[in-house]
PDB file of C-alpha atoms in Angstrom:
ATOM      1  CA  UNK A   1      57.630   2.027 -64.418  1.00 39.00           C
ATOM      2  CA  UNK A   2      54.080   1.250 -64.868  1.00 45.00           C
ATOM      3  CA  UNK A   3      53.016   3.198 -67.992  1.00 49.00           C
ATOM      4  CA  UNK A   4      50.826   6.166 -66.720  1.00 50.00           C
ATOM      5  CA  UNK A   5      47.577   7.386 -68.680  1.00 49.00           C
ATOM      6  CA  UNK A   6      47.725  10.282 -70.543  1.00 50.00           C
ATOM      7  CA  UNK A   7      44.514  11.661 -68.724  1.00 50.00           C
ATOM      8  CA  UNK A   8      45.972  10.726 -65.584  1.00 45.00           C
ATOM      9  CA  UNK A   9      45.998  14.305 -64.024  1.00 51.00           C
ATOM     10  CA  UNK A  10      42.643  16.013 -65.126  1.00 61.00           C
ATOM     11  CA  UNK A  11      41.213  12.251 -63.025  1.00 75.00           C
ATOM     12  CA  UNK A  12      43.423  12.592 -60.273  1.00 80.00           C
ATOM     13  CA  UNK A  13      43.529  16.133 -59.573  1.00 80.00           C
ATOM     14  CA  UNK A  14      40.365  17.056 -58.088  1.00 82.00           C
ATOM     15  CA  UNK A  15      40.698  13.321 -55.954  1.00 84.00           C
ATOM     16  CA  UNK A  16      43.844  15.739 -54.560  1.00 83.00           C
ATOM     17  CA  UNK A  17      42.014  18.395 -53.854  1.00 83.00           C
ATOM     18  CA  UNK A  18      38.960  16.371 -52.192  1.00 85.00           C
ATOM     19  CA  UNK A  19      41.809  15.019 -49.484  1.00 84.00           C
ATOM     20  CA  UNK A  20      44.003  17.809 -49.314  1.00 81.00           C
ATOM     21  CA  UNK A  21      44.229  20.400 -46.366  1.00 75.00           C
ATOM     22  CA  UNK A  22      44.883  20.287 -43.114  1.00 75.00           C
ATOM     23  CA  UNK A  23      42.604  17.707 -40.956  1.00 86.00           C
ATOM     24  CA  UNK A  24      40.618  16.151 -44.186  1.00 89.00           C
ATOM     25  CA  UNK A  25      42.703  13.313 -43.730  1.00 86.00           C
ATOM     26  CA  UNK A  26      42.237  12.717 -39.815  1.00 88.00           C
ATOM     27  CA  UNK A  27      38.451  13.696 -39.882  1.00 92.00           C
ATOM     28  CA  UNK A  28      37.894  10.566 -42.612  1.00 92.00           C
ATOM     29  CA  UNK A  29      40.384   8.261 -40.418  1.00 88.00           C
ATOM     30  CA  UNK A  30      37.783   9.113 -37.367  1.00 91.00           C
ATOM     31  CA  UNK A  31      34.497   8.603 -39.804  1.00 94.00           C
ATOM     32  CA  UNK A  32      36.073   5.369 -40.981  1.00 92.00           C
ATOM     33  CA  UNK A  33      36.177   4.131 -37.500  1.00 91.00           C
ATOM     34  CA  UNK A  34      32.630   5.169 -36.874  1.00 93.00           C
ATOM     35  CA  UNK A  35      30.289   7.419 -37.704  1.00 96.00           C
ATOM     36  CA  UNK A  36      30.125  10.253 -35.063  1.00 96.00           C
ATOM     37  CA  UNK A  37      27.964  13.054 -33.622  1.00 96.00           C
ATOM     38  CA  UNK A  38      30.215  16.669 -33.835  1.00 96.00           C
ATOM     39  CA  UNK A  39      31.367  16.675 -30.600  1.00 94.00           C
ATOM     40  CA  UNK A  40      32.451  13.309 -30.411  1.00 94.00           C
ATOM     41  CA  UNK A  41      34.506  13.855 -33.574  1.00 94.00           C
ATOM     42  CA  UNK A  42      35.901  17.291 -32.363  1.00 93.00           C
ATOM     43  CA  UNK A  43      37.431  15.335 -29.173  1.00 92.00           C
ATOM     44  CA  UNK A  44      38.727  12.899 -31.397  1.00 90.00           C
ATOM     45  CA  UNK A  45      40.659  15.364 -33.180  1.00 88.00           C
ATOM     46  CA  UNK A  46      41.850  17.148 -30.509  1.00 85.00           C
ATOM     47  CA  UNK A  47      42.951  20.383 -31.244  1.00 82.00           C
ATOM     48  CA  UNK A  48      40.595  21.636 -33.643  1.00 89.00           C
ATOM     49  CA  UNK A  49      38.385  24.350 -33.388  1.00 93.00           C
ATOM     50  CA  UNK A  50      34.691  24.343 -34.055  1.00 95.00           C
ATOM     51  CA  UNK A  51      34.634  26.802 -36.598  1.00 95.00           C
ATOM     52  CA  UNK A  52      37.786  24.716 -38.562  1.00 94.00           C
ATOM     53  CA  UNK A  53      35.856  21.324 -37.969  1.00 95.00           C
ATOM     54  CA  UNK A  54      32.643  22.723 -39.559  1.00 96.00           C
ATOM     55  CA  UNK A  55      34.731  23.984 -42.396  1.00 95.00           C
ATOM     56  CA  UNK A  56      36.104  20.653 -43.482  1.00 94.00           C
ATOM     57  CA  UNK A  57      33.118  18.485 -42.685  1.00 96.00           C
ATOM     58  CA  UNK A  58      31.400  20.724 -45.380  1.00 95.00           C
ATOM     59  CA  UNK A  59      34.240  20.760 -47.755  1.00 94.00           C
ATOM     60  CA  UNK A  60      33.979  16.387 -47.546  1.00 95.00           C
ATOM     61  CA  UNK A  61      30.057  16.912 -47.951  1.00 95.00           C
ATOM     62  CA  UNK A  62      30.473  18.863 -51.385  1.00 93.00           C
ATOM     63  CA  UNK A  63      33.231  16.636 -52.187  1.00 91.00           C
ATOM     64  CA  UNK A  64      30.733  13.870 -51.648  1.00 93.00           C
ATOM     65  CA  UNK A  65      33.059  12.029 -49.196  1.00 95.00           C
ATOM     66  CA  UNK A  66      30.874  12.544 -46.123  1.00 96.00           C
ATOM     67  CA  UNK A  67      27.419  12.567 -45.305  1.00 97.00           C
ATOM     68  CA  UNK A  68      25.511  14.512 -42.599  1.00 97.00           C
ATOM     69  CA  UNK A  69      22.295  13.217 -41.118  1.00 97.00           C
ATOM     70  CA  UNK A  70      20.321  15.546 -39.119  1.00 96.00           C
ATOM     71  CA  UNK A  71      17.771  13.545 -36.632  1.00 96.00           C
ATOM     72  CA  UNK A  72      15.714  16.833 -36.681  1.00 95.00           C
ATOM     73  CA  UNK A  73      15.287  16.653 -32.714  1.00 94.00           C
ATOM     74  CA  UNK A  74      15.376  18.841 -29.893  1.00 93.00           C
ATOM     75  CA  UNK A  75      17.866  18.807 -28.639  1.00 91.00           C
ATOM     76  CA  UNK A  76      19.811  18.594 -31.909  1.00 91.00           C
ATOM     77  CA  UNK A  77      21.144  15.343 -33.082  1.00 94.00           C
ATOM     78  CA  UNK A  78      23.487  14.944 -35.880  1.00 95.00           C
ATOM     79  CA  UNK A  79      25.684  12.454 -37.192  1.00 97.00           C
ATOM     80  CA  UNK A  80      28.376  12.189 -39.849  1.00 98.00           C
ATOM     81  CA  UNK A  81      29.689   9.320 -41.748  1.00 97.00           C
ATOM     82  CA  UNK A  82      31.724   8.363 -44.514  1.00 97.00           C
ATOM     83  CA  UNK A  83      29.421   7.970 -47.737  1.00 96.00           C
ATOM     84  CA  UNK A  84      30.176   4.810 -50.118  1.00 94.00           C
ATOM     85  CA  UNK A  85      32.609   7.018 -52.011  1.00 94.00           C
ATOM     86  CA  UNK A  86      34.456   8.031 -48.897  1.00 94.00           C
ATOM     87  CA  UNK A  87      34.345   4.392 -47.868  1.00 94.00           C
ATOM     88  CA  UNK A  88      35.735   3.525 -51.379  1.00 93.00           C
ATOM     89  CA  UNK A  89      38.845   6.092 -50.771  1.00 92.00           C
ATOM     90  CA  UNK A  90      39.977   3.975 -47.802  1.00 91.00           C
ATOM     91  CA  UNK A  91      42.030   0.987 -49.716  1.00 90.00           C
ATOM     92  CA  UNK A  92      43.510   3.905 -51.442  1.00 90.00           C
ATOM     93  CA  UNK A  93      44.436   5.570 -48.535  1.00 88.00           C
ATOM     94  CA  UNK A  94      46.077   2.395 -46.799  1.00 87.00           C
ATOM     95  CA  UNK A  95      48.169   2.285 -50.454  1.00 88.00           C
ATOM     96  CA  UNK A  96      49.336   6.210 -49.714  1.00 87.00           C
ATOM     97  CA  UNK A  97      49.877   5.367 -46.578  1.00 85.00           C
ATOM     98  CA  UNK A  98      52.021   2.407 -47.071  1.00 88.00           C
ATOM     99  CA  UNK A  99      54.381   4.047 -49.592  1.00 89.00           C
ATOM    100  CA  UNK A 100      54.394   7.112 -47.203  1.00 86.00           C
ATOM    101  CA  UNK A 101      55.883   4.791 -44.453  1.00 86.00           C
ATOM    102  CA  UNK A 102      58.347   3.055 -46.385  1.00 89.00           C
ATOM    103  CA  UNK A 103      59.654   6.421 -47.566  1.00 86.00           C
ATOM    104  CA  UNK A 104      58.406   8.930 -44.906  1.00 75.00           C
ATOM    105  CA  UNK A 105      62.368   9.655 -44.099  1.00 78.00           C
ATOM    106  CA  UNK A 106      63.179  10.545 -47.723  1.00 77.00           C
ATOM    107  CA  UNK A 107      60.101  13.103 -48.334  1.00 72.00           C
ATOM    108  CA  UNK A 108      59.629  14.260 -44.750  1.00 51.00           C
ATOM    109  CA  UNK A 109      63.593  15.524 -44.371  1.00 46.00           C
ATOM    110  CA  UNK A 110      63.490  17.079 -47.417  1.00 43.00           C
ATOM    111  CA  UNK A 111      60.458  19.379 -46.547  1.00 43.00           C
TER     112      UNK A 111
ATOM    113  CA  UNK B   1      36.661  -1.719 -44.544  1.00 39.00           C
ATOM    114  CA  UNK B   2      40.045  -1.927 -44.184  1.00 45.00           C
ATOM    115  CA  UNK B   3      41.800  -0.523 -40.829  1.00 49.00           C
ATOM    116  CA  UNK B   4      43.511   2.493 -40.890  1.00 50.00           C
ATOM    117  CA  UNK B   5      46.294   3.196 -38.812  1.00 49.00           C
ATOM    118  CA  UNK B   6      46.723   5.467 -36.127  1.00 50.00           C
ATOM    119  CA  UNK B   7      49.434   7.159 -38.019  1.00 50.00           C
ATOM    120  CA  UNK B   8      47.876   7.600 -40.751  1.00 45.00           C
ATOM    121  CA  UNK B   9      47.748  11.117 -41.606  1.00 51.00           C
ATOM    122  CA  UNK B  10      50.623  12.451 -39.963  1.00 61.00           C
ATOM    123  CA  UNK B  11      52.720  10.354 -43.052  1.00 75.00           C
ATOM    124  CA  UNK B  12      50.550  11.032 -45.941  1.00 80.00           C
ATOM    125  CA  UNK B  13      50.134  14.581 -45.502  1.00 80.00           C
ATOM    126  CA  UNK B  14      53.398  15.390 -46.352  1.00 82.00           C
ATOM    127  CA  UNK B  15      52.623  12.854 -49.388  1.00 84.00           C
ATOM    128  CA  UNK B  16      50.054  15.226 -50.506  1.00 83.00           C
ATOM    129  CA  UNK B  17      51.608  18.131 -49.634  1.00 82.00           C
ATOM    130  CA  UNK B  18      54.399  17.060 -52.298  1.00 85.00           C
ATOM    131  CA  UNK B  19      51.927  16.500 -55.067  1.00 84.00           C
ATOM    132  CA  UNK B  20      49.438  18.922 -54.672  1.00 81.00           C
ATOM    133  CA  UNK B  21      49.385  21.885 -56.508  1.00 75.00           C
ATOM    134  CA  UNK B  22      48.262  22.858 -60.282  1.00 75.00           C
ATOM    135  CA  UNK B  23      50.779  20.921 -62.767  1.00 86.00           C
ATOM    136  CA  UNK B  24      52.893  19.142 -60.432  1.00 89.00           C
ATOM    137  CA  UNK B  25      51.064  15.226 -61.034  1.00 86.00           C
ATOM    138  CA  UNK B  26      51.453  16.526 -64.787  1.00 88.00           C
ATOM    139  CA  UNK B  27      55.506  16.998 -64.491  1.00 92.00           C
ATOM    140  CA  UNK B  28      55.653  13.707 -63.073  1.00 92.00           C
ATOM    141  CA  UNK B  29      53.757  12.455 -65.647  1.00 88.00           C
ATOM    142  CA  UNK B  30      55.824  13.641 -68.030  1.00 91.00           C
ATOM    143  CA  UNK B  31      59.062  13.362 -66.581  1.00 94.00           C
ATOM    144  CA  UNK B  32      57.737   9.646 -66.229  1.00 92.00           C
ATOM    145  CA  UNK B  33      57.658   9.429 -69.534  1.00 91.00           C
ATOM    146  CA  UNK B  34      61.452  10.245 -70.342  1.00 93.00           C
ATOM    147  CA  UNK B  35      64.171  12.859 -68.963  1.00 96.00           C
ATOM    148  CA  UNK B  36      63.566  16.068 -70.413  1.00 96.00           C
ATOM    149  CA  UNK B  37      65.237  19.318 -71.008  1.00 96.00           C
ATOM    150  CA  UNK B  38      63.368  22.483 -69.441  1.00 96.00           C
ATOM    151  CA  UNK B  39      61.869  23.457 -72.990  1.00 94.00           C
ATOM    152  CA  UNK B  40      60.844  20.075 -74.104  1.00 94.00           C
ATOM    153  CA  UNK B  41      58.841  19.955 -70.860  1.00 94.00           C
ATOM    154  CA  UNK B  42      57.142  23.000 -70.888  1.00 93.00           C
ATOM    155  CA  UNK B  43      56.091  22.047 -74.749  1.00 92.00           C
ATOM    156  CA  UNK B  44      54.702  18.817 -73.277  1.00 90.00           C
ATOM    157  CA  UNK B  45      52.582  20.729 -70.885  1.00 88.00           C
ATOM    158  CA  UNK B  46      51.529  23.238 -73.181  1.00 85.00           C
ATOM    159  CA  UNK B  47      49.936  26.367 -71.622  1.00 82.00           C
ATOM    160  CA  UNK B  48      52.498  26.925 -68.281  1.00 89.00           C
ATOM    161  CA  UNK B  49      54.559  30.012 -68.059  1.00 93.00           C
ATOM    162  CA  UNK B  50      58.354  29.784 -67.440  1.00 95.00           C
ATOM    163  CA  UNK B  51      58.175  31.016 -63.957  1.00 95.00           C
ATOM    164  CA  UNK B  52      55.752  28.596 -62.864  1.00 94.00           C
ATOM    165  CA  UNK B  53      57.238  25.895 -64.316  1.00 95.00           C
ATOM    166  CA  UNK B  54      60.785  27.020 -62.604  1.00 96.00           C
ATOM    167  CA  UNK B  55      58.592  26.845 -59.119  1.00 95.00           C
ATOM    168  CA  UNK B  56      56.965  23.669 -59.350  1.00 94.00           C
ATOM    169  CA  UNK B  57      60.258  21.940 -60.817  1.00 96.00           C
ATOM    170  CA  UNK B  58      61.786  23.689 -57.394  1.00 95.00           C
ATOM    171  CA  UNK B  59      59.177  22.246 -55.630  1.00 94.00           C
ATOM    172  CA  UNK B  60      59.497  18.674 -56.324  1.00 94.00           C
ATOM    173  CA  UNK B  61      63.211  18.820 -56.294  1.00 95.00           C
ATOM    174  CA  UNK B  62      62.740  20.190 -52.389  1.00 93.00           C
ATOM    175  CA  UNK B  63      60.407  17.096 -52.049  1.00 91.00           C
ATOM    176  CA  UNK B  64      62.914  14.738 -53.477  1.00 93.00           C
ATOM    177  CA  UNK B  65      61.153  13.829 -56.407  1.00 95.00           C
ATOM    178  CA  UNK B  66      62.774  15.563 -59.213  1.00 96.00           C
ATOM    179  CA  UNK B  67      66.715  15.824 -59.662  1.00 97.00           C
ATOM    180  CA  UNK B  68      67.780  18.073 -61.858  1.00 97.00           C
ATOM    181  CA  UNK B  69      71.547  18.059 -63.534  1.00 97.00           C
ATOM    182  CA  UNK B  70      72.983  20.097 -64.874  1.00 96.00           C
ATOM    183  CA  UNK B  71      75.876  19.307 -67.539  1.00 96.00           C
ATOM    184  CA  UNK B  72      77.811  22.958 -67.211  1.00 96.00           C
ATOM    185  CA  UNK B  73      78.390  23.639 -70.460  1.00 94.00           C
ATOM    186  CA  UNK B  74      77.738  27.012 -72.634  1.00 93.00           C
ATOM    187  CA  UNK B  75      75.301  27.037 -73.978  1.00 91.00           C
ATOM    188  CA  UNK B  76      73.276  25.554 -71.179  1.00 91.00           C
ATOM    189  CA  UNK B  77      72.201  22.300 -71.005  1.00 94.00           C
ATOM    190  CA  UNK B  78      69.783  20.806 -67.945  1.00 95.00           C
ATOM    191  CA  UNK B  79      68.203  17.956 -67.526  1.00 97.00           C
ATOM    192  CA  UNK B  80      65.251  16.921 -65.123  1.00 98.00           C
ATOM    193  CA  UNK B  81      64.357  13.573 -64.336  1.00 97.00           C
ATOM    194  CA  UNK B  82      62.242  11.328 -61.309  1.00 97.00           C
ATOM    195  CA  UNK B  83      64.861  10.426 -58.347  1.00 96.00           C
ATOM    196  CA  UNK B  84      64.225   6.573 -57.383  1.00 94.00           C
ATOM    197  CA  UNK B  85      61.983   8.276 -54.566  1.00 94.00           C
ATOM    198  CA  UNK B  86      59.683   9.710 -57.468  1.00 94.00           C
ATOM    199  CA  UNK B  87      59.423   6.667 -59.875  1.00 94.00           C
ATOM    200  CA  UNK B  88      58.384   4.699 -56.707  1.00 93.00           C
ATOM    201  CA  UNK B  89      55.345   7.172 -56.674  1.00 92.00           C
ATOM    202  CA  UNK B  90      54.388   5.794 -60.125  1.00 91.00           C
ATOM    203  CA  UNK B  91      52.377   2.971 -58.878  1.00 90.00           C
ATOM    204  CA  UNK B  92      50.471   5.130 -56.416  1.00 90.00           C
ATOM    205  CA  UNK B  93      49.783   7.415 -58.728  1.00 88.00           C
ATOM    206  CA  UNK B  94      47.995   4.525 -60.992  1.00 87.00           C
ATOM    207  CA  UNK B  95      46.497   3.443 -58.373  1.00 88.00           C
ATOM    208  CA  UNK B  96      44.901   7.165 -57.678  1.00 87.00           C
ATOM    209  CA  UNK B  97      43.981   6.820 -61.315  1.00 86.00           C
ATOM    210  CA  UNK B  98      42.096   3.511 -61.023  1.00 88.00           C
ATOM    211  CA  UNK B  99      40.166   5.142 -58.108  1.00 89.00           C
ATOM    212  CA  UNK B 100      39.758   8.845 -59.710  1.00 86.00           C
ATOM    213  CA  UNK B 101      38.714   6.514 -63.386  1.00 86.00           C
ATOM    214  CA  UNK B 102      36.186   4.577 -61.087  1.00 88.00           C
ATOM    215  CA  UNK B 103      34.726   7.645 -59.540  1.00 85.00           C
ATOM    216  CA  UNK B 104      35.273  10.429 -61.664  1.00 74.00           C
ATOM    217  CA  UNK B 105      31.637  11.119 -61.882  1.00 77.00           C
ATOM    218  CA  UNK B 106      30.942  11.441 -58.492  1.00 77.00           C
ATOM    219  CA  UNK B 107      33.540  13.143 -57.109  1.00 72.00           C
ATOM    220  CA  UNK B 108      33.916  15.905 -59.753  1.00 51.00           C
ATOM    221  CA  UNK B 109      30.054  16.193 -60.078  1.00 46.00           C
ATOM    222  CA  UNK B 110      29.665  17.415 -56.717  1.00 43.00           C
ATOM    223  CA  UNK B 111      32.723  20.343 -56.857  1.00 42.00           C
TER     224      UNK B 111
END
């Protein structure tokens, strides 16, 4: 078993916190596909309210994972995309996905 | 950027949930070092109450990450250890740690 670092947790907890919460991973997933406007993202996500998506996007922006570009036009045109930090998460999410795919039966079955 | 799978989120969310919550990663960290009795774990963790550690251990057991062995002796002797599922998490936690170590300034700075 690989040795863990003593500082494991101080560092990893903010990461866990940043991607915790229903919809966050889905939002990251869709923004990894393409830069999106709010309505497009809401359509892709399906069953999410305007208010919830707004909150999730705000929290992802605060964490530095998502950026918001306002073109300051009338009618408004705003685009959301992954920041470089958000993009750097993709290989990690893939590793988490691979682990989860290999062990989903054990983990999900217990919940 | 690596392509994410469409089922990314259904699978990864239970994993995130299982390791979310203050102390969980620290408990996994210490149990990765050695099988421990409750009091030993509590000493290693430092500032955790009996009640909180009990709850965290119960949740980790329900998720299939930690196992509890009761030797059924008087006085009681109970040991906690990582299950094979829990041990399989270590390389993933290391990858999360490495990502967090590389990006901690950006992520933590925004919170």
